[in-house]
C-alpha atoms as a printed R data frame, in Angstrom:
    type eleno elety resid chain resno      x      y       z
1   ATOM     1    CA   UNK     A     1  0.000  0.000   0.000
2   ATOM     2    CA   UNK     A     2  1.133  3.682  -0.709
3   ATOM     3    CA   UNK     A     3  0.006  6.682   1.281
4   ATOM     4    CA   UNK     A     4 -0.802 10.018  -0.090
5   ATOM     5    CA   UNK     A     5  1.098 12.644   1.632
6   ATOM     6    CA   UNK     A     6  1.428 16.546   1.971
7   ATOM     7    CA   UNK     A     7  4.112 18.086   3.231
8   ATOM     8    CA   UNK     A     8  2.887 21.469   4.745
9   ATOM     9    CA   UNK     A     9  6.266 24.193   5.171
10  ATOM    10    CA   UNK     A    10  7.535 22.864   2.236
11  ATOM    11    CA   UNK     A    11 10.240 25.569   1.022
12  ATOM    12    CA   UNK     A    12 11.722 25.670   4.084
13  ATOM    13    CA   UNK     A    13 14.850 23.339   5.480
14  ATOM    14    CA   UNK     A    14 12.592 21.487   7.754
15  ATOM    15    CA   UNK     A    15 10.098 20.464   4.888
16  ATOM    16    CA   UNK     A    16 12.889 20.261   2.743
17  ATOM    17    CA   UNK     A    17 14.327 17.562   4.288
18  ATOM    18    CA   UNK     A    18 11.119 15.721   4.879
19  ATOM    19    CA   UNK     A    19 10.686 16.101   1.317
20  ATOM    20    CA   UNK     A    20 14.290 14.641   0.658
21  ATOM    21    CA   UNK     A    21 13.607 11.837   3.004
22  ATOM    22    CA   UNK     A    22 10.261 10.591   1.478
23  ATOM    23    CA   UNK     A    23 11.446 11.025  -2.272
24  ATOM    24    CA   UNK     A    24 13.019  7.846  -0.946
25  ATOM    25    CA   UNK     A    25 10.706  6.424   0.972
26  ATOM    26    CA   UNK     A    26  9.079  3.116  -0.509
27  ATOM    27    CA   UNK     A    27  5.637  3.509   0.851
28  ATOM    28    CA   UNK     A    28  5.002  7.274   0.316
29  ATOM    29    CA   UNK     A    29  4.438  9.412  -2.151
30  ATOM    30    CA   UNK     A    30  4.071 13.187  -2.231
31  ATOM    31    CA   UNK     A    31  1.122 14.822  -3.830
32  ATOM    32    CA   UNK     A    32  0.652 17.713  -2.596
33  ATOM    33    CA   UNK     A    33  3.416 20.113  -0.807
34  ATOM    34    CA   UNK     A    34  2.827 23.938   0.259
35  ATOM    35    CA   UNK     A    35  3.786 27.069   1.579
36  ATOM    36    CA   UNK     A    36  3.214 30.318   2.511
37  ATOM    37    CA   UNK     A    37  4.962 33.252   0.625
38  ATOM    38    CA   UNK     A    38  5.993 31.153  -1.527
39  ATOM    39    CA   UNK     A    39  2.750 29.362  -3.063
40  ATOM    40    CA   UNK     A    40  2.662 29.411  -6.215
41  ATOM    41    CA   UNK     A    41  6.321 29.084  -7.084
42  ATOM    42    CA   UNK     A    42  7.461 25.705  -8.682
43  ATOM    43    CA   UNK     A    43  9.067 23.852  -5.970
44  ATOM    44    CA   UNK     A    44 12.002 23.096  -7.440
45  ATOM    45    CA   UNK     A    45 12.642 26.715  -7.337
46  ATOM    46    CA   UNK     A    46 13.286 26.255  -3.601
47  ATOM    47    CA   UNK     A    47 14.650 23.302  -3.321
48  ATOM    48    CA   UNK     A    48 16.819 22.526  -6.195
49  ATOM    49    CA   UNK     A    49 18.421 19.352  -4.808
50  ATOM    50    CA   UNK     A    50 15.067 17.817  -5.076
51  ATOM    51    CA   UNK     A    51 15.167 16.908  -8.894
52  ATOM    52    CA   UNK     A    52 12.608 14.240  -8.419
53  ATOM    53    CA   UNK     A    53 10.089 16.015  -6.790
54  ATOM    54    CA   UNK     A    54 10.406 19.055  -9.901
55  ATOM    55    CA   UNK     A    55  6.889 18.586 -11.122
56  ATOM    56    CA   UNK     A    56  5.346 19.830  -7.816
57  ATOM    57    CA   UNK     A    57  4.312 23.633  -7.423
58  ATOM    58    CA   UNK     A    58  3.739 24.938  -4.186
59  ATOM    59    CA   UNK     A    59 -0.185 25.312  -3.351
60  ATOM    60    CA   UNK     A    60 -1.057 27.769  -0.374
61  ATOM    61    CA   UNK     A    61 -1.161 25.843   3.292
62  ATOM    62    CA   UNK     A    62 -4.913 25.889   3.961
63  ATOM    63    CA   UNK     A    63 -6.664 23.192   5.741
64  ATOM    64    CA   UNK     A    64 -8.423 22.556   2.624
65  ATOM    65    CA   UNK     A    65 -5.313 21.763   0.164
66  ATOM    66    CA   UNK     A    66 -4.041 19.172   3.157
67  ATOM    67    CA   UNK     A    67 -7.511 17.991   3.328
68  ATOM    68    CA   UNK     A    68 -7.745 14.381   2.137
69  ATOM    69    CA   UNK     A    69 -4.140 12.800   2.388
70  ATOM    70    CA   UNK     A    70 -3.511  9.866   4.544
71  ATOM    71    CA   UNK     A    71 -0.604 11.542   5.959
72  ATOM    72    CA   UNK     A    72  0.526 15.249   6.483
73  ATOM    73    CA   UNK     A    73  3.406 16.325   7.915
74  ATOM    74    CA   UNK     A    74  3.316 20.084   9.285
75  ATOM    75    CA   UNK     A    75  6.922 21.779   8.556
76  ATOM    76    CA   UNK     A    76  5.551 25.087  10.020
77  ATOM    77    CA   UNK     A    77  7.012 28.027  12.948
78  ATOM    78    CA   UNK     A    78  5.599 27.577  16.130
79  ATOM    79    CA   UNK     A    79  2.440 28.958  16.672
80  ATOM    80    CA   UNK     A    80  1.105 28.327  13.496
81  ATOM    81    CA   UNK     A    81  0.425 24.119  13.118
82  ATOM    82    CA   UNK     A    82 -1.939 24.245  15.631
83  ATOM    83    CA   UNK     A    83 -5.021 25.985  14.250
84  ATOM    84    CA   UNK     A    84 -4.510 24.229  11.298
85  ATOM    85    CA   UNK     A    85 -3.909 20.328  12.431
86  ATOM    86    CA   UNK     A    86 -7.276 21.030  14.538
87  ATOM    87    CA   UNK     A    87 -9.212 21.010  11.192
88  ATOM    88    CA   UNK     A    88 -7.300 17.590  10.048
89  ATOM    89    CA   UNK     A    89 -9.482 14.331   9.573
90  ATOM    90    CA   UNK     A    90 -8.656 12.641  13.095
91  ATOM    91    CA   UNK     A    91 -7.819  9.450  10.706
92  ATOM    92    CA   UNK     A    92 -4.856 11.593   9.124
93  ATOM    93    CA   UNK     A    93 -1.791 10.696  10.631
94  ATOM    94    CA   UNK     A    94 -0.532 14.049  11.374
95  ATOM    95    CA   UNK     A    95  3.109 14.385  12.263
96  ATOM    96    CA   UNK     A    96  3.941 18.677  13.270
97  ATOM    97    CA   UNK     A    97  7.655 19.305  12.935
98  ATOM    98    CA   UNK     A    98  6.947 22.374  14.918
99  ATOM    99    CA   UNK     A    99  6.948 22.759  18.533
100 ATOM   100    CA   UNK     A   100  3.314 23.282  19.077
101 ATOM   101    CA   UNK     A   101  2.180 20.218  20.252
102 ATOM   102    CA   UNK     A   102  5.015 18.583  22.320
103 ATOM   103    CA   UNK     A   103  4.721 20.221  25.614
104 ATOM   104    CA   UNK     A   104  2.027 18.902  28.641
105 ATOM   105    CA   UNK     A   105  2.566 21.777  31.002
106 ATOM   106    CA   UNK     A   106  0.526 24.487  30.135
107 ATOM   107    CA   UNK     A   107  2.408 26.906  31.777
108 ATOM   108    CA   UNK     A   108  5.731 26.583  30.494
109 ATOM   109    CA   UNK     A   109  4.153 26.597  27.261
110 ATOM   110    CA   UNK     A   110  3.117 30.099  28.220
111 ATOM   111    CA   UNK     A   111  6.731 31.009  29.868
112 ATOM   112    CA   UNK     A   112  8.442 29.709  26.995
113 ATOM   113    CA   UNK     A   113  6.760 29.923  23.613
114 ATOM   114    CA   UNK     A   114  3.778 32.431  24.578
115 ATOM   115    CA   UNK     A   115  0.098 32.024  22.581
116 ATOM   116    CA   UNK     A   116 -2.612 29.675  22.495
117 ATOM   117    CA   UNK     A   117 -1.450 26.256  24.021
118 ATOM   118    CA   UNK     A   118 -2.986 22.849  21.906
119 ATOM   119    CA   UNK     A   119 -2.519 19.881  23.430
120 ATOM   120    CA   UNK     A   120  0.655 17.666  23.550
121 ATOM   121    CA   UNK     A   121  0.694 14.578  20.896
122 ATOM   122    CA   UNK     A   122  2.531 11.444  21.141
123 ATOM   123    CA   UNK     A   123  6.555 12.446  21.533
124 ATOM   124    CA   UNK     A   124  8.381 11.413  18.538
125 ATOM   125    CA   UNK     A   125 11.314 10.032  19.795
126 ATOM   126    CA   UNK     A   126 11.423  6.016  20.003
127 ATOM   127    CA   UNK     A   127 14.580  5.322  21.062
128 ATOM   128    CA   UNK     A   128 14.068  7.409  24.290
129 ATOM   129    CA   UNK     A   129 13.184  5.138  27.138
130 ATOM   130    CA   UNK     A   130 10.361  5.716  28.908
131 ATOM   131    CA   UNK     A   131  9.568  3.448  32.559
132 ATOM   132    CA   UNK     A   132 10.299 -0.295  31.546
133 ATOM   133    CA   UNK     A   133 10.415  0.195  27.815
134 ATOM   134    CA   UNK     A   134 10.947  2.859  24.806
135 ATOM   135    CA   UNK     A   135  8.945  5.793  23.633
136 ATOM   136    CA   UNK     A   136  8.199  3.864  20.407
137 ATOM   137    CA   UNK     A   137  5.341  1.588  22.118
138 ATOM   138    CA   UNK     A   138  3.736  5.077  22.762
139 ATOM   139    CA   UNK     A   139  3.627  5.777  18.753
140 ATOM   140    CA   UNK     A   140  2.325  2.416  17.882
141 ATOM   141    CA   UNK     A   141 -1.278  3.287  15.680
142 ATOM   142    CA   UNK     A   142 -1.344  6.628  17.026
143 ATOM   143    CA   UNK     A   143 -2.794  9.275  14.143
144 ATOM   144    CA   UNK     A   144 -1.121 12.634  15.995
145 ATOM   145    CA   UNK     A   145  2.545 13.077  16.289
146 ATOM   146    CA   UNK     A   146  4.902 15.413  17.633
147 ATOM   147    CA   UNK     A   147  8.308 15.434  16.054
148 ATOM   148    CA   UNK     A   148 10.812 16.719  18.858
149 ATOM   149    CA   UNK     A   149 13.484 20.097  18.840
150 ATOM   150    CA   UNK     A   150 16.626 19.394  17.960
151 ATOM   151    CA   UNK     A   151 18.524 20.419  20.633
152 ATOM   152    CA   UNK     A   152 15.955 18.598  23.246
153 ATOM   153    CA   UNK     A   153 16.008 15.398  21.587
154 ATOM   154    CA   UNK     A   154 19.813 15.758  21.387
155 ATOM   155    CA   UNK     A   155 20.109 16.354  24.861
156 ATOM   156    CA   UNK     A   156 17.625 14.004  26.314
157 ATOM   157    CA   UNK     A   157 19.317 10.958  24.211
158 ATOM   158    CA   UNK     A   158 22.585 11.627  25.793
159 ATOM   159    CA   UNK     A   159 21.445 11.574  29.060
160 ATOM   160    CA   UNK     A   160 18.078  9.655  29.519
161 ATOM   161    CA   UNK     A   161 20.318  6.351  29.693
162 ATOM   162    CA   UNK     A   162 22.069  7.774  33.108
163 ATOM   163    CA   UNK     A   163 18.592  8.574  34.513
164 ATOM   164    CA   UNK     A   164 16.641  5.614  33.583
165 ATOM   165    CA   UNK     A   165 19.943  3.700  35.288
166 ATOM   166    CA   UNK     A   166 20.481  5.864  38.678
167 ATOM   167    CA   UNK     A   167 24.050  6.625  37.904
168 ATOM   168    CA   UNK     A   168 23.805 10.391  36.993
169 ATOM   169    CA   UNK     A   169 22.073 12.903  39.722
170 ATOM   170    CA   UNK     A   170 19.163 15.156  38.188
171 ATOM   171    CA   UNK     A   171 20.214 17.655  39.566
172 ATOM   172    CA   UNK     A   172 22.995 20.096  38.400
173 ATOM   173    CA   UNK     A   173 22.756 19.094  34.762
174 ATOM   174    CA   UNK     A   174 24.900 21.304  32.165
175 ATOM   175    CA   UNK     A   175 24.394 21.336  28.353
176 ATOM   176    CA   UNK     A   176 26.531 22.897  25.653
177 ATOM   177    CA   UNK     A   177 25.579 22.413  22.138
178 ATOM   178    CA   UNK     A   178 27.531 23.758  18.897
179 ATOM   179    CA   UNK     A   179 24.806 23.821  16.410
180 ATOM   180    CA   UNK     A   180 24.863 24.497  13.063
181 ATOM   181    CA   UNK     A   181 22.804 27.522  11.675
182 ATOM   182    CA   UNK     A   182 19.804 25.607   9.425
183 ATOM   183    CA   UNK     A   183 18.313 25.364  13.342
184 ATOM   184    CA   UNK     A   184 17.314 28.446  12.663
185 ATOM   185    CA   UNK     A   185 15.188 28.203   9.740
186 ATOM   186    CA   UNK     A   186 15.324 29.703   6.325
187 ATOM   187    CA   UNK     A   187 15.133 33.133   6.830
188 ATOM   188    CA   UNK     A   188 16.943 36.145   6.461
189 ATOM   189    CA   UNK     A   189 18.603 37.722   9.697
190 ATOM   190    CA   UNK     A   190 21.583 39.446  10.164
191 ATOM   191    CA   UNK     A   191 22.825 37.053  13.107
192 ATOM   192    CA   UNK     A   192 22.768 34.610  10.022
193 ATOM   193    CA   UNK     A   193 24.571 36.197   6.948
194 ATOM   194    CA   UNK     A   194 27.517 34.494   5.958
195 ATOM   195    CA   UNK     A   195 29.402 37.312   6.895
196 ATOM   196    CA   UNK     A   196 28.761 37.543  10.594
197 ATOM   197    CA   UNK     A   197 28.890 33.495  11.129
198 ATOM   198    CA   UNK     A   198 31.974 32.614   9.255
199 ATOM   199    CA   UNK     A   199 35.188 32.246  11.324
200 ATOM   200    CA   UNK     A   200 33.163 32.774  14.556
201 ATOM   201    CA   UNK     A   201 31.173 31.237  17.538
202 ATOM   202    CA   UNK     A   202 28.032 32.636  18.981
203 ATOM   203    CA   UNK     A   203 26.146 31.706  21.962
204 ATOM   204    CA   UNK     A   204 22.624 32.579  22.070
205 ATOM   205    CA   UNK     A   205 19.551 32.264  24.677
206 ATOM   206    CA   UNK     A   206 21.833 32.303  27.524
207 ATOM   207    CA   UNK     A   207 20.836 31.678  31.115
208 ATOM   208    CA   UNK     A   208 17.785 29.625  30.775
209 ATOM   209    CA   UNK     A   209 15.797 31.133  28.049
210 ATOM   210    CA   UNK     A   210 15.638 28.717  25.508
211 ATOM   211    CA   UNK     A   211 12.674 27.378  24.489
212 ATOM   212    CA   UNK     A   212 13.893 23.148  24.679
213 ATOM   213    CA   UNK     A   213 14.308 23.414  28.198
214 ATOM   214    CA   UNK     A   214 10.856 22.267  29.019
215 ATOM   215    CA   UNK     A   215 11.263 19.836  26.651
216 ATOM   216    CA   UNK     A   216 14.274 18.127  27.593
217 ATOM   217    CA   UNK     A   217 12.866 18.529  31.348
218 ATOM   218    CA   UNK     A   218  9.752 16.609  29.758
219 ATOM   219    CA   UNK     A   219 11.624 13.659  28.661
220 ATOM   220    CA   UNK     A   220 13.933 13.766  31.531
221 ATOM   221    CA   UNK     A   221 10.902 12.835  33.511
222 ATOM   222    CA   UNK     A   222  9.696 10.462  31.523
223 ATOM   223    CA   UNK     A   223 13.241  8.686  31.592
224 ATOM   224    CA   UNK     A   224 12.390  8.239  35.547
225 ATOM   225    CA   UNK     A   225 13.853 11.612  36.722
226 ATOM   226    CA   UNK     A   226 11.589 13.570  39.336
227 ATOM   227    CA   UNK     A   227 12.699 17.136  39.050
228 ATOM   228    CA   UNK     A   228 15.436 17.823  36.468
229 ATOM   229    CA   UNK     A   229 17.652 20.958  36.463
230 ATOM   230    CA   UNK     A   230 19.443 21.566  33.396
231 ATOM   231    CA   UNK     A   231 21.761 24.688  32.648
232 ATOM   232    CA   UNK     A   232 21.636 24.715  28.556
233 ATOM   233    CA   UNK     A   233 23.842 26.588  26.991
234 ATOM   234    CA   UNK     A   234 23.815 26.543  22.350
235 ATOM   235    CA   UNK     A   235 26.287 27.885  20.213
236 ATOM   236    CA   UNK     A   236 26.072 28.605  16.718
237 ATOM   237    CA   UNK     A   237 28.796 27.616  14.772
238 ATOM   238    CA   UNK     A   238 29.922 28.542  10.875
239 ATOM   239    CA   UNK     A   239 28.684 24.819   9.733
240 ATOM   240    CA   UNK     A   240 24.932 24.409   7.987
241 ATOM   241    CA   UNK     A   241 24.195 21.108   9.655
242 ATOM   242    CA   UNK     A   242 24.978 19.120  12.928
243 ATOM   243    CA   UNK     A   243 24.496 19.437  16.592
244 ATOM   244    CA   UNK     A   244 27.425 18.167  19.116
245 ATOM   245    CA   UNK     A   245 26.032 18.386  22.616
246 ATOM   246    CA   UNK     A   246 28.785 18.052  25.485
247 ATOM   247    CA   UNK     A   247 26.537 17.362  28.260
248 ATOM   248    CA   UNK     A   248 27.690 16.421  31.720
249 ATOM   249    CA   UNK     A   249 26.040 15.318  35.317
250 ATOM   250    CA   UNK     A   250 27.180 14.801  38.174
251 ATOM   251    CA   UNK     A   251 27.791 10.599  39.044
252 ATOM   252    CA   UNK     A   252 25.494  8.970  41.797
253 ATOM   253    CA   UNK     A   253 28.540  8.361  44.432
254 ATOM   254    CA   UNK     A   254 29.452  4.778  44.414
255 ATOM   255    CA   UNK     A   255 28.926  4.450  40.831
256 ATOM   256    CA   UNK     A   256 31.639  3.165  38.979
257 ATOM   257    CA   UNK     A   257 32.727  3.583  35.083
258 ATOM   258    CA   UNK     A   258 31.569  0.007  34.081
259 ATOM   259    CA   UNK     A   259 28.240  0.806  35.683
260 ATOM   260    CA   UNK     A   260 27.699  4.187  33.852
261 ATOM   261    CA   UNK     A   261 28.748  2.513  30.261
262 ATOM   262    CA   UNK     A   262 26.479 -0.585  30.968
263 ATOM   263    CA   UNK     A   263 23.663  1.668  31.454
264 ATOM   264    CA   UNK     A   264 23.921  3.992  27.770
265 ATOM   265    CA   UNK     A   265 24.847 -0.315  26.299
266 ATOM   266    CA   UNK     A   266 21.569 -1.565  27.973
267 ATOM   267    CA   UNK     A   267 19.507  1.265  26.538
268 ATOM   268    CA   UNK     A   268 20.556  1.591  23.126
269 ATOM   269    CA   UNK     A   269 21.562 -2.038  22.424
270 ATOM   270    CA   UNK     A   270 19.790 -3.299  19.331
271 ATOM   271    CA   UNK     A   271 18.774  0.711  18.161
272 ATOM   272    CA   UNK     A   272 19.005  0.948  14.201
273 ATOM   273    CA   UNK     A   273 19.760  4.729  14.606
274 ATOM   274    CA   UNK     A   274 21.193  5.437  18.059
275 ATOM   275    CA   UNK     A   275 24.858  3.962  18.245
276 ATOM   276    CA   UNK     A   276 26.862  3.529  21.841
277 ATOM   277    CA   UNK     A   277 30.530  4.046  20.415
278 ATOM   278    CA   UNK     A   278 33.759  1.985  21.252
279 ATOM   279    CA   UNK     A   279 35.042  3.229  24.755
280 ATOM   280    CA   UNK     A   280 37.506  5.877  24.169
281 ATOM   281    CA   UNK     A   281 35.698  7.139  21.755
282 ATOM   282    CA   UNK     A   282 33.869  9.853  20.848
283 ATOM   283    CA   UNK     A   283 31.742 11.615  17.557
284 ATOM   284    CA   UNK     A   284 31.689 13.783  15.017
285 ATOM   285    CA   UNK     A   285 28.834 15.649  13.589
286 ATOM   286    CA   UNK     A   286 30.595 15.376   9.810
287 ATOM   287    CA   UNK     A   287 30.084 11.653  10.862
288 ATOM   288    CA   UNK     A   288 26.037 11.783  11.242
289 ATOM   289    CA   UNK     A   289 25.209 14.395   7.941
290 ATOM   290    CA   UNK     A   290 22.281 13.240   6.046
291 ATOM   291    CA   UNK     A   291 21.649  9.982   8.145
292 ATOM   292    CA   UNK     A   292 19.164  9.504  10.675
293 ATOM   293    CA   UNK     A   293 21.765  8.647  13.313
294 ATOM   294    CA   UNK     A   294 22.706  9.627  16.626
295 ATOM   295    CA   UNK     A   295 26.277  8.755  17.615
296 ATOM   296    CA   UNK     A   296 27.301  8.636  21.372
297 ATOM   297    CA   UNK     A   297 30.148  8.754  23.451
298 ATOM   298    CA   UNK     A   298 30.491  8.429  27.521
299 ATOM   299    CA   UNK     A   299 32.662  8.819  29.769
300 ATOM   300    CA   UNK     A   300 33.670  9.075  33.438
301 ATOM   301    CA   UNK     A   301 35.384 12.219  34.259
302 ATOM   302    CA   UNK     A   302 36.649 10.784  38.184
303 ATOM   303    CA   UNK     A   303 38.289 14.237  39.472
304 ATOM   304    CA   UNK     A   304 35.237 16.208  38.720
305 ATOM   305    CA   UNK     A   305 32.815 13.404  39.887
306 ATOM   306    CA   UNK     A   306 30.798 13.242  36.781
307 ATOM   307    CA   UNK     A   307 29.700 11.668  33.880
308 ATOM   308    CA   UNK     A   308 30.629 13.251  30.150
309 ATOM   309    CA   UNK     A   309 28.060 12.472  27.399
310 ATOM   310    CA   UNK     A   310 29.154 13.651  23.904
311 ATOM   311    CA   UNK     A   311 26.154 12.664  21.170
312 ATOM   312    CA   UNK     A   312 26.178 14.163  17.410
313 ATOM   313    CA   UNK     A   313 23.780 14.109  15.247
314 ATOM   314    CA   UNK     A   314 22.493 16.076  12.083
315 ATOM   315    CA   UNK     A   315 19.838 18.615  13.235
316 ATOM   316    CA   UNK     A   316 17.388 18.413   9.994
317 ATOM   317    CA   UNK     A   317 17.825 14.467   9.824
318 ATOM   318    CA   UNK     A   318 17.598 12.501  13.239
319 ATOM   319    CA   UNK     A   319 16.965 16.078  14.832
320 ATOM   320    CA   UNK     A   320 13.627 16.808  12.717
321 ATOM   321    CA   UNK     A   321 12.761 14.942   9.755
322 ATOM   322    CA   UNK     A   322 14.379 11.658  10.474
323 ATOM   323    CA   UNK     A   323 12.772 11.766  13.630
324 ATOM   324    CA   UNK     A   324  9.260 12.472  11.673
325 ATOM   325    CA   UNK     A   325  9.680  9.476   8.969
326 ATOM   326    CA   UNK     A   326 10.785  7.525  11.641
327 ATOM   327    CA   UNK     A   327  7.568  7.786  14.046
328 ATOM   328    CA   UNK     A   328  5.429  7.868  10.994
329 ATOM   329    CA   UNK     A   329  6.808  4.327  10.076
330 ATOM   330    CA   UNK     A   330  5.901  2.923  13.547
331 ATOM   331    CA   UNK     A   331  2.337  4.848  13.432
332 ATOM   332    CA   UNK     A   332  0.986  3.261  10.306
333 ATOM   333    CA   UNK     A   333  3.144 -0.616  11.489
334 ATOM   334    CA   UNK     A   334  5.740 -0.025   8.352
335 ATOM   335    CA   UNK     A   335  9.260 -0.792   8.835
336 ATOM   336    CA   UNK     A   336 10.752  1.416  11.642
337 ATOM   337    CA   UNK     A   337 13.950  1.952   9.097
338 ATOM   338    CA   UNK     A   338 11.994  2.365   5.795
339 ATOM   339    CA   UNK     A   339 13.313  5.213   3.608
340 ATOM   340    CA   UNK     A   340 16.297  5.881   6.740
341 ATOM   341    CA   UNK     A   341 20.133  5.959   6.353
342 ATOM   342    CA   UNK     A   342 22.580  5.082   8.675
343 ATOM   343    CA   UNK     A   343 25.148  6.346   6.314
344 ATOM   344    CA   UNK     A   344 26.420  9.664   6.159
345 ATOM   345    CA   UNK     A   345 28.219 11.941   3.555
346 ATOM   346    CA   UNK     A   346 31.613 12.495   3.573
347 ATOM   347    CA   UNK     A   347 33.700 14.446   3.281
C-alpha cells in the first residue's frame, strides 16, 4: 500500500528535508506540498536538490489543500500548526515538525513559547526510554505526532540512559551544544549572513531562556527523573548542519565507570539509529550528515565526579525529519527503518 502525503512548510529546510527523506521512501508518495509566501512558485525553485520532486508547485497551506491525504506532515514556525492540524481528519496521521504540540505543562508553554497552548501529541522520539520500555510503544497506531526540537532530543538521548539507570544525579545538569545555523530556519537575519557566522562562535539564549528546556525537562521525567535541572547553553557555529552536545552530570557516588557505560549499552543495544561508540571514543557531527543517526560517546570524568556524554547528530535528519519518517513508520506498522540511512556523507 502507498500513502498520499502533503508536506505542509515545504520551502523551508525542515520540509525540505522531509521532502528529501520521502522522495526515498518506498511507501510514500508526495502529492501535494505547500507554503506560505511562496505558493505558487514551482518547488524546485526552492529546493533545487530535489530533482525528483520538480513537477510539484507549491499550493497555499490551507486546511483545505491538506484535506484528504492519509498523511501530512506540518513543517511550520511555532504557533502556526496548531489551528490548522485542529481542522485535520482525526484518521490523518498528522506528524507537526513544529513545537506546538510537544509540551504537557501548560504553563511553560506560556513562559516559553507564549500564545494559544494545543494539546501535547505522542513524543516522537522512540529510542528514548520511557519506565520499563521505549517511547516507540507510545507511537504504535497513534494518528497525531509530535516530532521533537533538535537540541531537546539531542540532549535528552545523551542523558536519559544515566537517569533511567540511577548513575547520573538530576540535579545540576549542564548542556553545551555547537549547532549548526539551518536550526534556525530559512530566513533572512543578520545574526545569520555568511558574513557575521563565518570564522566565529556565537552563543545565544543564555541563562535559561531557551525554548527546549521544558522539553528536555519533559523527557527527563519520563526517563524516571523527578525534578530535572538543566543549565543549557547553544552555540552557533559557521557549519549548515549538525548538533554536538557536550553534556555532563554529576555521578550517583558509588557508581563506577563500568556501571555508567552498561547503562547507555543496555539502553541503546539493538537501536538501528542510536549507536553507543567503542570506549575511548567519541563523535563527530561530519560523521552523522544526512543519516538519521545519533552517535554517542560516555565517559567518566573521576576528578570532577561526573559523567561526560558527547552525542552528534544532524539537526534536519535525526533532529527533525528523520525523527518524523521515523515515528510515521511505527504509526501506520511499516518498517521502523523504511526510507532511513545510517550512512552519512563524507567528506
Amino acid at each position: 500500500m502507498t500513502f498520499s502525503v502533503a508536506v505542509a512548510g515545504a520551502s523551508g529546510y525542515a520540509g525540505g528535508e522531509v521532502l528529501r527523506i520521502l522522495a526515498g521512501h518506498p511507501d510514500f508518495d508526495v502529492t501535494t506540498v505547500t507554503a506560505n509566501s511562496n505558493a505558487g512558485r514551482p518547488l524546485i525553485e526552492h529546493q533545487p536538490h530535489l530533482r525528483s520532486l520538480a513537477h510539484l508547485t507549491l499550493v497555499e497551506t490551507t486546511p483545505q489543500n491538506l484535506a484528504g491525504h492519509d498523511v501530512v506532515f506540518l513543517a511550520l514556525p511555532h504557533g502556526a500548526s496548531g489551528a490548522i492540524a485542529a481542522t485535520l481528519d482525526p484518521a490523518t496521521l498528522v506528524i507537526d515538525c513544529g513545537a506546538d504540540h510537544r509540551l504537557t505543562d501548560e504553563t511553560e508553554w506560556a513562559r516559553f513559547y507564549g500564545g494559544e497552548y494545543f494539546p501535547a501529541w505522542a513524543y516522537g522520539v522512540p529510542e528514548l526510554p520511557v519506565g520499563d520500555g521505549k517511547q516507540r510503544e507510545n507511537l504504535v497506531g497513534v494518528r497525531r505526532i509530535a516530532a521533537p526540537g533538535c537540541n531537546a532530543s539531542s540532549v535528552s538521548l545523551a542523558l536519559a540512559p544515566g537517569i533511567e539507570a540511577g548513575v547520573i544525579e538530576e540535579q545540576d545538569i549542564v548542556a553545551v551544544l555547537a549547532v549548526g545555523s539551518s536550526g534556525a530556519g530559512k530566513k533572512l537575519a543578520v545574526p545569520f549572513l555568511a558574513s557575521e557566522l563565518l570564522g566565529s562562535a556565537t552563543p545565544y539564549a543564555v541563562g535559561g531562556s531557551h525554548r527546549h528546556i521544558p522539553e528536555i525537562q519533559q523527557s527527563l521525567r519520563l526517563a524516571g527523573a523527578l525534578a530535572p535541572t538543566i543549565s543549557f547553553t547553544p552555540v552557533l557555529v559557521p557549519m549548515a548542519r549538525g548538533i554536538l552536545v557536550t553534556a555532563t552530570a554529576r555521578l550517583v557516588p558509588g557508581t563506577t565507570a563500568a556501571q555508567v557505560r552498561a547503562a547507555w549499552e543496555n539502553a541503546y543495544a539493538g537501536e538501528s539509529f542510536v549507536h553507543l561508540l567503542p570506549e575511548g571514543v567519541f563523535p563527530r557531527t561530519a560523521d552523522t550528515l544526512g543519516a538519521n543517526t545519533a552517535l554517542i560517546g560516555v565517559t567518566v570524568d573521576e576528578a570532577a565526579g561526573r559523567v561526560v556524554a558527547v552525542l552528534a547528530m544532524d539537526n534536519l535528519v535525526k533532529g527533525t525529519a528523520g525523527a518524523a519518517v521515523q515515528s510515521a513508520n511505527i504509526a501506520l506498522g511499516l518498517p521502523e527503518t523504511a526510507g532511513l540511512s545510517v550512512n552519512g556523507v563524507a567528506p
